[in-house]
Short mmCIF file of C-alpha atoms in Angstrom, two decimals:
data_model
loop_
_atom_site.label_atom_id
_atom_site.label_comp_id
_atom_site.label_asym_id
_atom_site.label_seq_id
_atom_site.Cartn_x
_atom_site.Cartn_y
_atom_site.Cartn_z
CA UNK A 300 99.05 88.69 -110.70
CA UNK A 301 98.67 86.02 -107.77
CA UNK A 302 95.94 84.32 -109.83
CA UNK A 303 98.66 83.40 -112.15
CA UNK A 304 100.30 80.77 -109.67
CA UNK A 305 100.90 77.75 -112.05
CA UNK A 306 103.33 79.95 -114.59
CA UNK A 307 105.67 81.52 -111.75
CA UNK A 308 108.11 78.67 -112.51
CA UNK A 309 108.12 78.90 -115.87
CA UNK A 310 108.34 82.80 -115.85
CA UNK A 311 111.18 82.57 -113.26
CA UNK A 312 113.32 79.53 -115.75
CA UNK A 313 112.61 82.01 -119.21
CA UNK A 314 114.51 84.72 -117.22
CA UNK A 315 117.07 82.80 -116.05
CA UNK A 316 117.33 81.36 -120.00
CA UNK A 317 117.83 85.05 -120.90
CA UNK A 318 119.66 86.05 -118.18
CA UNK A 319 121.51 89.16 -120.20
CA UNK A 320 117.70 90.59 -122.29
CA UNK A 321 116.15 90.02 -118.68
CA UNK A 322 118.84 92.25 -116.30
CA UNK A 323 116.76 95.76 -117.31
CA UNK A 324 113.86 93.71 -115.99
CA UNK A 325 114.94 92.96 -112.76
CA UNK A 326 114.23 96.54 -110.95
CA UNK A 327 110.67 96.07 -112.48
CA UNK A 328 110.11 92.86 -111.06
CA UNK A 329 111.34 93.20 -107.34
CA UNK A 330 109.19 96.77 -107.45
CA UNK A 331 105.72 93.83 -108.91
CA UNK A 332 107.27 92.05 -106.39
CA UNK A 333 106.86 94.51 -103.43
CA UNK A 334 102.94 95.36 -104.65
CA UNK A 335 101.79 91.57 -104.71
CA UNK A 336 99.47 90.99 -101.74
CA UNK A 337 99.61 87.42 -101.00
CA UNK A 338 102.80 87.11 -98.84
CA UNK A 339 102.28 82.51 -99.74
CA UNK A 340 103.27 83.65 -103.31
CA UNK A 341 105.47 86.41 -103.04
CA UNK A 342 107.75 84.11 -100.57
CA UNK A 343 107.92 81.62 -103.31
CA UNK A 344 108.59 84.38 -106.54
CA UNK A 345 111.25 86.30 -104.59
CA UNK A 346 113.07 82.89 -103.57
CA UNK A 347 113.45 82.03 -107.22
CA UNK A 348 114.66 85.50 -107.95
CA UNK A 349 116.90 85.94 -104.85
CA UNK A 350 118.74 82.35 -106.59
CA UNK A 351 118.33 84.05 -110.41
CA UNK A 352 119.89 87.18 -109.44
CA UNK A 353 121.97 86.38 -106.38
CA UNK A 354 121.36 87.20 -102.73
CA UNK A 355 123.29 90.48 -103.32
CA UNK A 356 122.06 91.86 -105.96
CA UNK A 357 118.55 90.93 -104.97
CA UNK A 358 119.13 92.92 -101.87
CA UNK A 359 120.46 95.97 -103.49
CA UNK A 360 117.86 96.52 -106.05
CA UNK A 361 114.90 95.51 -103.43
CA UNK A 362 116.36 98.71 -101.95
CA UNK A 363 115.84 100.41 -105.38
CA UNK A 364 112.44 99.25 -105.71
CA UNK A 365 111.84 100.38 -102.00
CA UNK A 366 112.94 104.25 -102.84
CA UNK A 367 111.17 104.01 -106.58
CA UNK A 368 107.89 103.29 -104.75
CA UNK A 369 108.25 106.16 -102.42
CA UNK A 370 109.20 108.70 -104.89
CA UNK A 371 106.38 107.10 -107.39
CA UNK A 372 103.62 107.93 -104.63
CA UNK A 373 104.92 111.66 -104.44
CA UNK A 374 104.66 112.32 -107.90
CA UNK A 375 101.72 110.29 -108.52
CA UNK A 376 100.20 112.24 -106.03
CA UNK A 377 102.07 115.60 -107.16
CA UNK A 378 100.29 115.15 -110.57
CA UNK A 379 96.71 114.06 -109.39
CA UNK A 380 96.69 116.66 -106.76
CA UNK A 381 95.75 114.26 -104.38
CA UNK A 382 97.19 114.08 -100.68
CA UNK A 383 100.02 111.69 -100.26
CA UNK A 384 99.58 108.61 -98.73
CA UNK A 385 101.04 109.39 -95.37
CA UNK A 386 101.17 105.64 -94.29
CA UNK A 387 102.38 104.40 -97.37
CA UNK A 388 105.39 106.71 -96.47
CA UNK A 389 105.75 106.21 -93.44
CA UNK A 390 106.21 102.46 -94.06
CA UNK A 391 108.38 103.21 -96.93
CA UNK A 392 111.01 105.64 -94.92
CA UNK A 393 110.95 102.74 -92.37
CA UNK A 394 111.98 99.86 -94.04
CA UNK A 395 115.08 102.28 -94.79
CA UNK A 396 114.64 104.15 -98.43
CA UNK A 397 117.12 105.55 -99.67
CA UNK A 398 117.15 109.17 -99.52
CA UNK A 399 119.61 110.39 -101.20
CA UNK A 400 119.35 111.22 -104.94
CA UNK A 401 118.94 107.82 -106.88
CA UNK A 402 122.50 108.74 -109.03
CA UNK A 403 124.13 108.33 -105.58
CA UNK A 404 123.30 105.11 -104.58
CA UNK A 405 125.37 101.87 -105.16
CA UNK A 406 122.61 99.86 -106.85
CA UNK A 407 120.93 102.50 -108.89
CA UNK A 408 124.46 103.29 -110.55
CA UNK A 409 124.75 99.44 -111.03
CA UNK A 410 121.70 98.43 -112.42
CA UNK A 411 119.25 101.30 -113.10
CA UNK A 412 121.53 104.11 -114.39
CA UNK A 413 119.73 105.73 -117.54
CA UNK A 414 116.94 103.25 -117.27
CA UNK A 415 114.12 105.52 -116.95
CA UNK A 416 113.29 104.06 -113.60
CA UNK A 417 113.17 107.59 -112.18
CA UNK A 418 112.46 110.48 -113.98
CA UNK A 419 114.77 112.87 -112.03
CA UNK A 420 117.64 110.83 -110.59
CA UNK A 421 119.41 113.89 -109.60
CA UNK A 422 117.24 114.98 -106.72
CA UNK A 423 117.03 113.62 -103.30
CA UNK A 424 113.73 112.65 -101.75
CA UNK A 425 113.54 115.78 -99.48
CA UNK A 426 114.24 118.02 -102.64
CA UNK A 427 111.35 116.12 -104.60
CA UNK A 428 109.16 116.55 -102.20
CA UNK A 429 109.21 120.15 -101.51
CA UNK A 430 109.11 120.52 -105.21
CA UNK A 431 105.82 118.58 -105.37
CA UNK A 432 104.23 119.52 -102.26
CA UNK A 433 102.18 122.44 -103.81
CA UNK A 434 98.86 120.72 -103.19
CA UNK A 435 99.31 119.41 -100.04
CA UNK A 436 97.52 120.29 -96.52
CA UNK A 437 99.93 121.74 -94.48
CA UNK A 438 99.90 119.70 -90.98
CA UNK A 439 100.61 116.67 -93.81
CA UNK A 440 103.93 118.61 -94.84
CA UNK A 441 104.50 119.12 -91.62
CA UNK A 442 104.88 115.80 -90.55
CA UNK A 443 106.68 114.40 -93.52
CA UNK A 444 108.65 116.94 -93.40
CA UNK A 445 109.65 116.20 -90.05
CA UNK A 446 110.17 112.62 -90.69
CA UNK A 447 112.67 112.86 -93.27
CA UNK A 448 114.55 115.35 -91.81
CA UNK A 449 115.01 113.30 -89.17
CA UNK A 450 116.06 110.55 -91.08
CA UNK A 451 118.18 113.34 -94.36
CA UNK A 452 121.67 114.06 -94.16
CA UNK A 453 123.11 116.77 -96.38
CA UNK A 454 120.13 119.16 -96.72
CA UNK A 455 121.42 122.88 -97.07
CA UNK A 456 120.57 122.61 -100.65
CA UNK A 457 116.78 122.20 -99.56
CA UNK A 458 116.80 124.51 -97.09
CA UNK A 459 118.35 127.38 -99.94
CA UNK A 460 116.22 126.62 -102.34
CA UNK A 461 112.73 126.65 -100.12
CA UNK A 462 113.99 130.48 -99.21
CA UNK A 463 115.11 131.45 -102.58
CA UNK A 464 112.81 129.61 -104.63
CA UNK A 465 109.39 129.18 -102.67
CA UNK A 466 109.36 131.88 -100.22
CA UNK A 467 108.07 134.20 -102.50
CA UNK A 468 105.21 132.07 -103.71
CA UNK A 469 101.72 130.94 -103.15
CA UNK A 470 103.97 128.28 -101.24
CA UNK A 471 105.03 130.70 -98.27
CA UNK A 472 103.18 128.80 -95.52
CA UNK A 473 104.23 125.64 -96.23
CA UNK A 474 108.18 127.21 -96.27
CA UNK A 475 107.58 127.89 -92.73
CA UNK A 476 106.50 124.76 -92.12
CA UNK A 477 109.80 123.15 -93.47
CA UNK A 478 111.52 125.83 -92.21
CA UNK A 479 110.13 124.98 -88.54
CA UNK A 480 110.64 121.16 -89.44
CA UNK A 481 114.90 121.91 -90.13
CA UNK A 482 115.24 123.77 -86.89
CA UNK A 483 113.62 121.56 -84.94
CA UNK A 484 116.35 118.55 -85.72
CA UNK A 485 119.17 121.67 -85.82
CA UNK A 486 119.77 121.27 -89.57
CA UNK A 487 119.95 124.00 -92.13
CA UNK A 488 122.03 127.42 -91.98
CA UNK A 489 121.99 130.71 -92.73
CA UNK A 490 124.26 131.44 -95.90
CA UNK A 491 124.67 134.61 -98.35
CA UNK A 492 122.57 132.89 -101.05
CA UNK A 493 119.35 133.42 -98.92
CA UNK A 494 119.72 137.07 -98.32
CA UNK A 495 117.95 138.43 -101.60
CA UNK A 496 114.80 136.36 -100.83
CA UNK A 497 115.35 137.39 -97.24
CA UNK A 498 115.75 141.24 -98.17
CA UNK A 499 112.37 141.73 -100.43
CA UNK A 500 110.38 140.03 -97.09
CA UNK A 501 107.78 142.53 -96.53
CA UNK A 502 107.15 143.01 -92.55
CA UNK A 503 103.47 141.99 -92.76
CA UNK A 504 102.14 139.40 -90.10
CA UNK A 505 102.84 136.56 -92.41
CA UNK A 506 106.40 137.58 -93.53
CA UNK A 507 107.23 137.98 -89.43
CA UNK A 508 106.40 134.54 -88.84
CA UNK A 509 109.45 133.55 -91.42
CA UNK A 510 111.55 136.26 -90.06
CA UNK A 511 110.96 134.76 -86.29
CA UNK A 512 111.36 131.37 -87.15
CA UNK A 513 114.87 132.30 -89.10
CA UNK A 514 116.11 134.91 -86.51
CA UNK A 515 117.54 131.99 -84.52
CA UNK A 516 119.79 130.86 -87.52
CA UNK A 517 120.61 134.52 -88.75
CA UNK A 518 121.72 135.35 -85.01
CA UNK A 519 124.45 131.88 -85.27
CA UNK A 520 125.50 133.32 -89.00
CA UNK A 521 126.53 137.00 -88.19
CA UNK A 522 128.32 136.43 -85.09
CA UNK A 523 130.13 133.42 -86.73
CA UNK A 524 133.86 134.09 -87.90
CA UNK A 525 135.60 133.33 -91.50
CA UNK A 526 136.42 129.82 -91.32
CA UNK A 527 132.37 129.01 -89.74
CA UNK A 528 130.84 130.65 -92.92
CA UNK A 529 133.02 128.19 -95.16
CA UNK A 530 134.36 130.89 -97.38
CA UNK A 531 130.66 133.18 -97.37
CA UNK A 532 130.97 136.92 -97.64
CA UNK A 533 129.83 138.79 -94.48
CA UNK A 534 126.53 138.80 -93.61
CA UNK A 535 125.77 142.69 -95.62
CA UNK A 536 124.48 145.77 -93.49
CA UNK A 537 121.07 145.54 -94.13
CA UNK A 538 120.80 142.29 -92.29
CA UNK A 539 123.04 143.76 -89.50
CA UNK A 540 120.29 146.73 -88.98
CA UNK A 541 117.40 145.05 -89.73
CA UNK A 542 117.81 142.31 -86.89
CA UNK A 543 119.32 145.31 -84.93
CA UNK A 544 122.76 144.45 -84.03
CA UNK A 545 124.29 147.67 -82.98
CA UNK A 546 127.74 146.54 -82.65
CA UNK A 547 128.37 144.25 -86.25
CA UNK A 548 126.40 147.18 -88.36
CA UNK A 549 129.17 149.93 -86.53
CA UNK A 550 132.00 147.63 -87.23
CA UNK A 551 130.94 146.37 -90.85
CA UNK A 552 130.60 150.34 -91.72
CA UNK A 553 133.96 151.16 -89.99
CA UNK A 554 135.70 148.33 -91.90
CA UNK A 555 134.29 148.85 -95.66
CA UNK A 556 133.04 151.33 -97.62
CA UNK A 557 129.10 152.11 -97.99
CA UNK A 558 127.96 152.84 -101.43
CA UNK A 559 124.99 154.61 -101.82
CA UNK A 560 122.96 151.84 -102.26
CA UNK A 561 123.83 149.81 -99.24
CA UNK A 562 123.05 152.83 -97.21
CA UNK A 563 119.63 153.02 -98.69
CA UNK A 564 119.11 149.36 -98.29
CA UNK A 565 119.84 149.77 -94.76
CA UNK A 566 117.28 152.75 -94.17
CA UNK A 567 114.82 150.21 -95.35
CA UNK A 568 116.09 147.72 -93.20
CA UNK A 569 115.62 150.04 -89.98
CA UNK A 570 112.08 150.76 -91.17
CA UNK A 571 111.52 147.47 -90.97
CA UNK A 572 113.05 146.57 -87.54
CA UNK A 573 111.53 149.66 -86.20
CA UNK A 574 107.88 148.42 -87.15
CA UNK A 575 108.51 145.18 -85.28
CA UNK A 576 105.73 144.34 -82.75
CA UNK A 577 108.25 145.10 -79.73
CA UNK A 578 111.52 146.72 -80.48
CA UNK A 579 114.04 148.76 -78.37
CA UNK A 580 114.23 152.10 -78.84
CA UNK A 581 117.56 152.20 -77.92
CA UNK A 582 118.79 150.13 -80.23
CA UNK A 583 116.93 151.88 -82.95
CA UNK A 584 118.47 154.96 -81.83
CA UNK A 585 121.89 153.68 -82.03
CA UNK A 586 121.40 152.44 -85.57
CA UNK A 587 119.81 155.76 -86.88
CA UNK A 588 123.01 157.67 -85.28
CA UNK A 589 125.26 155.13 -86.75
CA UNK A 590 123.97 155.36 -90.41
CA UNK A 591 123.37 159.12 -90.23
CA UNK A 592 126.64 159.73 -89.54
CA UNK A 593 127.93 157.92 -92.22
CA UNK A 594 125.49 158.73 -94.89
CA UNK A 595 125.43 162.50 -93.69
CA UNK A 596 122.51 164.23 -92.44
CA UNK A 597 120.98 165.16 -95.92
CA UNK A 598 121.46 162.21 -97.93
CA UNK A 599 120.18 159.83 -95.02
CA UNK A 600 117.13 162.11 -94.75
CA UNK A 601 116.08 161.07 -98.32
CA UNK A 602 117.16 157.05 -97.95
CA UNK A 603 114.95 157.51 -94.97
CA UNK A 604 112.14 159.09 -96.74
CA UNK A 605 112.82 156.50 -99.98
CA UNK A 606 112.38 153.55 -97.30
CA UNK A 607 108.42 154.03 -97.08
CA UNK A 608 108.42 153.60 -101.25
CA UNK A 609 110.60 150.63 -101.08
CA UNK A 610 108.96 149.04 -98.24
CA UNK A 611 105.36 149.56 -100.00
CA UNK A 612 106.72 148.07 -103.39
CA UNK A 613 107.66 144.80 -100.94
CA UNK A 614 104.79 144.39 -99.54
CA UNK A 615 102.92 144.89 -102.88
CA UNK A 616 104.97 142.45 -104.57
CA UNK A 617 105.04 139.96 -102.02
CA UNK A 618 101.55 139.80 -101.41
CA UNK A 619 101.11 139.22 -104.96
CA UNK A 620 103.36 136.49 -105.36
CA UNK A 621 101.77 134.81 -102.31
CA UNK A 622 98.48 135.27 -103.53
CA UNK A 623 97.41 137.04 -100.65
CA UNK A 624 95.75 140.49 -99.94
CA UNK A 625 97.96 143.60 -99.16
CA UNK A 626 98.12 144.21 -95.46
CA UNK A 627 95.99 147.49 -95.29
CA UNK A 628 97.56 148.68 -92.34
CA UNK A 629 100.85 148.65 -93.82
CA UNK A 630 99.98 150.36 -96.95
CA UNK A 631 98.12 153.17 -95.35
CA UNK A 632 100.72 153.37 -93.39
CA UNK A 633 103.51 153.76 -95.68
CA UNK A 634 101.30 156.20 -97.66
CA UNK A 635 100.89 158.95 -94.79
CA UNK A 636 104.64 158.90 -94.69
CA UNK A 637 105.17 159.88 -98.07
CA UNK A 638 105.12 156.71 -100.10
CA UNK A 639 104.85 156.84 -103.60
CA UNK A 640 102.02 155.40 -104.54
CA UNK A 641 103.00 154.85 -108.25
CA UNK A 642 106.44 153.35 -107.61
CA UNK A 643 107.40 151.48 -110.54
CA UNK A 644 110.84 149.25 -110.99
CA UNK A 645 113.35 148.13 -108.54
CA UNK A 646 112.81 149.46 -104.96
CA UNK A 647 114.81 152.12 -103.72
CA UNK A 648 116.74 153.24 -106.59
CA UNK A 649 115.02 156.41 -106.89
CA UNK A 650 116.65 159.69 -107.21
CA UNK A 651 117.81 161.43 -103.83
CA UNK A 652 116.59 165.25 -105.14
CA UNK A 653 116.11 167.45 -101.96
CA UNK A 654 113.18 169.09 -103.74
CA UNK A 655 110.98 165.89 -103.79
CA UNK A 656 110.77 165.50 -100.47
CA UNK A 657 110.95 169.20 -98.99
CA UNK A 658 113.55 170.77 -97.14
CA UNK A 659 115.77 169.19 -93.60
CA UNK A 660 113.90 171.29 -91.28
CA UNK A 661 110.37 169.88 -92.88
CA UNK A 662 111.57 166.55 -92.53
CA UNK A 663 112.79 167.03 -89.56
CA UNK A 664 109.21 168.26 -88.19
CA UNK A 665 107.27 165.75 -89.62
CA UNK A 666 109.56 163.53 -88.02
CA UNK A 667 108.76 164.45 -84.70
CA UNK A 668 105.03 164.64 -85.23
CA UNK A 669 104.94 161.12 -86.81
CA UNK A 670 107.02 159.44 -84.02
CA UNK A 671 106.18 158.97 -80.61
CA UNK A 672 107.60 156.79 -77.60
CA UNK A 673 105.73 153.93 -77.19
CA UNK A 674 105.81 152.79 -73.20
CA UNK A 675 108.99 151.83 -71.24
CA UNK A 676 111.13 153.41 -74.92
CA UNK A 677 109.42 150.09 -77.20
CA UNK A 678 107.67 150.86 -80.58
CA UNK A 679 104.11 150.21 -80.21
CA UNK A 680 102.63 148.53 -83.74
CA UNK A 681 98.93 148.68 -84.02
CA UNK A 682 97.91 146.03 -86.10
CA UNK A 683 94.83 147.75 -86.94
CA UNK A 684 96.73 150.51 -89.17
CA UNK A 685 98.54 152.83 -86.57
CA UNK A 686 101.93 153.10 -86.34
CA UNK A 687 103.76 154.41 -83.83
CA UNK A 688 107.38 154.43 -83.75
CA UNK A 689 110.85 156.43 -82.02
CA UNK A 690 113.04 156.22 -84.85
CA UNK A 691 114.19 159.45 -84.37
CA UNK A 692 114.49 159.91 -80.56
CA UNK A 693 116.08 158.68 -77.62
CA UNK A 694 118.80 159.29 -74.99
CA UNK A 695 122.16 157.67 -75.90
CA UNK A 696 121.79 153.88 -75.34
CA UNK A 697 124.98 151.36 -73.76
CA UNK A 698 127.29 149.88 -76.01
CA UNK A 699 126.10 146.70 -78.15
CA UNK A 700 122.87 146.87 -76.58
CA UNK A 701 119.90 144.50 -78.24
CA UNK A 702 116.63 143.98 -77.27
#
């Protein structure tokens, strides 16, 4: 305490008396250091501990104590639920805190290594905080968020695990945010281990706002060659079709086989590009043609038909993970097209039987009645709970057209 002014000198002589017991202390006492409030005795205690420990030492673990402090407020604030202390950050971040995960850094592995200093010395600050952020408001992530980014180097690992791990969560809004925060500094990039998460997004209003804000990134990744994806598989059809590019989904299936399941996953994937706000009808044309032929006219009938019980089981599960309410309009919606309604298990691996979902030629008409051009060939989505869509139509669109 500052009241205790007359024993500083005394303190400061036992220590250097017991130099050896005192070295686990010294990360302690520059972080008491750095929360006195009388700057007349702190000048005096830290130049008696600058000459104890040596000028650079001192230096190094005041650097320590800077980044304990800032990762003590997040998960003191994590575990009261409180919001964080967005000055106290702020200061923090600019006095330079490490950022990096305390293992990394040069005085941590000197001094503090196993001390107990930090109860997770594997994860960097950025990592921390989006797995303590639960509680927060979200314009306060937001501009955290954007502040370390700024400042964070070596954050794919952040960005992966906010898609695989949070996106799917009562959490979803505040992935967008960080989301939005990495693209705005150009960090972050598509990769193969974010396509499952990516896959099971629904195509309700909320889920579009993710898929907008990660088009941008998804567009770089599939047009990208090899070497770019640093040894990545290629992006798989169902991406190709569901952010409609004609061109990669026609060479992918020329190139490699299409098991039954990848079809189906991309007859999902056109329902769900299809049901976009605005969409080209040419384009969904072209992809329809594209996996009909391959598939073959009967089988791609019943992935078609399967798609509405898939894409009902995502929005279902999503919006219970989120914590949200179904989107009505989508679920009514799916159900007048044949939806099972007591879908149980993994989405779209249901049995392709010809006598569950009537013959071609019933499909076929339903399929006209259901689908009608929207103005100037785009789908028209009515948020309200009417679809309309021209899955099924269309004159024969230009090569490697996208809208």
């Amino acid at each position: 305490d500052d009241d205790d002014d007359d024993d500083d000198d005394s303190e400061i002589d036992d220590l250097s008396e017991n130099a050896d017991e005192s070295r686990v202390q010294w990360p302690w006492a520059l972080i008491s250091l750095h929360c006195m409030q009388h700057p007349e005795n702190r000048m005096e205690i830290e130049r008696h501990l600058r000459e104890h420990m040596g000028f650079e030492t001192f230096d190094g673990l005041q650097q320590v104590a800077i980044m304990h402090l800032l990762r003590a407020e997040v998960h003191e604030a994590c575990e009261l639920k409180r919001p964080i202390k967005e000055e106290l950050v702020f200061e923090l971040l600019d006095q330079g805190a490490w950022l990096g995960a305390p293992e990394d850094m040069p005085a941590f592995q000197e001094h503090c290594l196993n001390s107990d200093l930090e109860p997770r010395e594997d994860l960097p600050l950025l990592k921390l905080f989006v797995e303590s952020w639960e509680h927060q408001p979200a314009d306060l992530v937001q501009r955290i968020m954007e502040k370390t980014v700024e400042m964070s180097e070596n954050i794919q690992g952040v960005f992966e695990d906010m898609i695989t791990g949070r996106l799917h969560s009562n959490q979803f809004k505040l992935v967008l945010v960080g989301v939005r925060a990495l693209l705005q500094f150009g960090k972050g990039q598509m990769s193969q281990r974010m396509c499952p998460a990516l896959q099971r997004l629904s195509v309700a209003p909320s889920s579009r706002e993710v898929e907008d804000a990660l088009e941008p990134l998804i567009r770089e990744w599939v047009n990208s060659d090899a070497e770019s994806r640093e040894g990545d598989s290629p992006p798989p059809l169902w991406l190709l079709v569901r952010f409609g590019f004609v061109d990669l989904a026609q060479r992918h299936l020329a190139s490699t086989p299409a098991p039954e399941e990848e079809l189906a996953a991309a007859g999902v994937a056109l329902l769900q590009y299809q049901l976009r706000p605005t969409v080209s009808s040419e384009v969904t044309t072209q992809l329809r043609q594209i996996l009909c032929s391959k598939a073959g006219e009967d089988m791609w009938q019943q992935y078609w038909q399967v798609a509405y019980t898939t894409a009902l089981v995502y929005e279902i599960q999503e919006a219970a993970a989120q914590e949200r309410p179904p989107y009505e309009a989508l679920i009514e919606y799916f159900l007048a097209h044949g939806a099972d309604a007591n879908a149980l298990g993994e989405p779209g691996t249901a049995d392709f039987d010809d006598s569950d979902y009537g013959s071609e030629s019933e499909y076929d008409d339903e399929d006209d009645d259901d689908y009608d051009d929207g103005e100037d060939g785009e789908e028209s989505v009515g948020l309200s709970g009417e679809y309309e869509s021209d899955a099924g139509s269309g004159e024969d669109p230009d090569d490697d057209s996208r809208r």
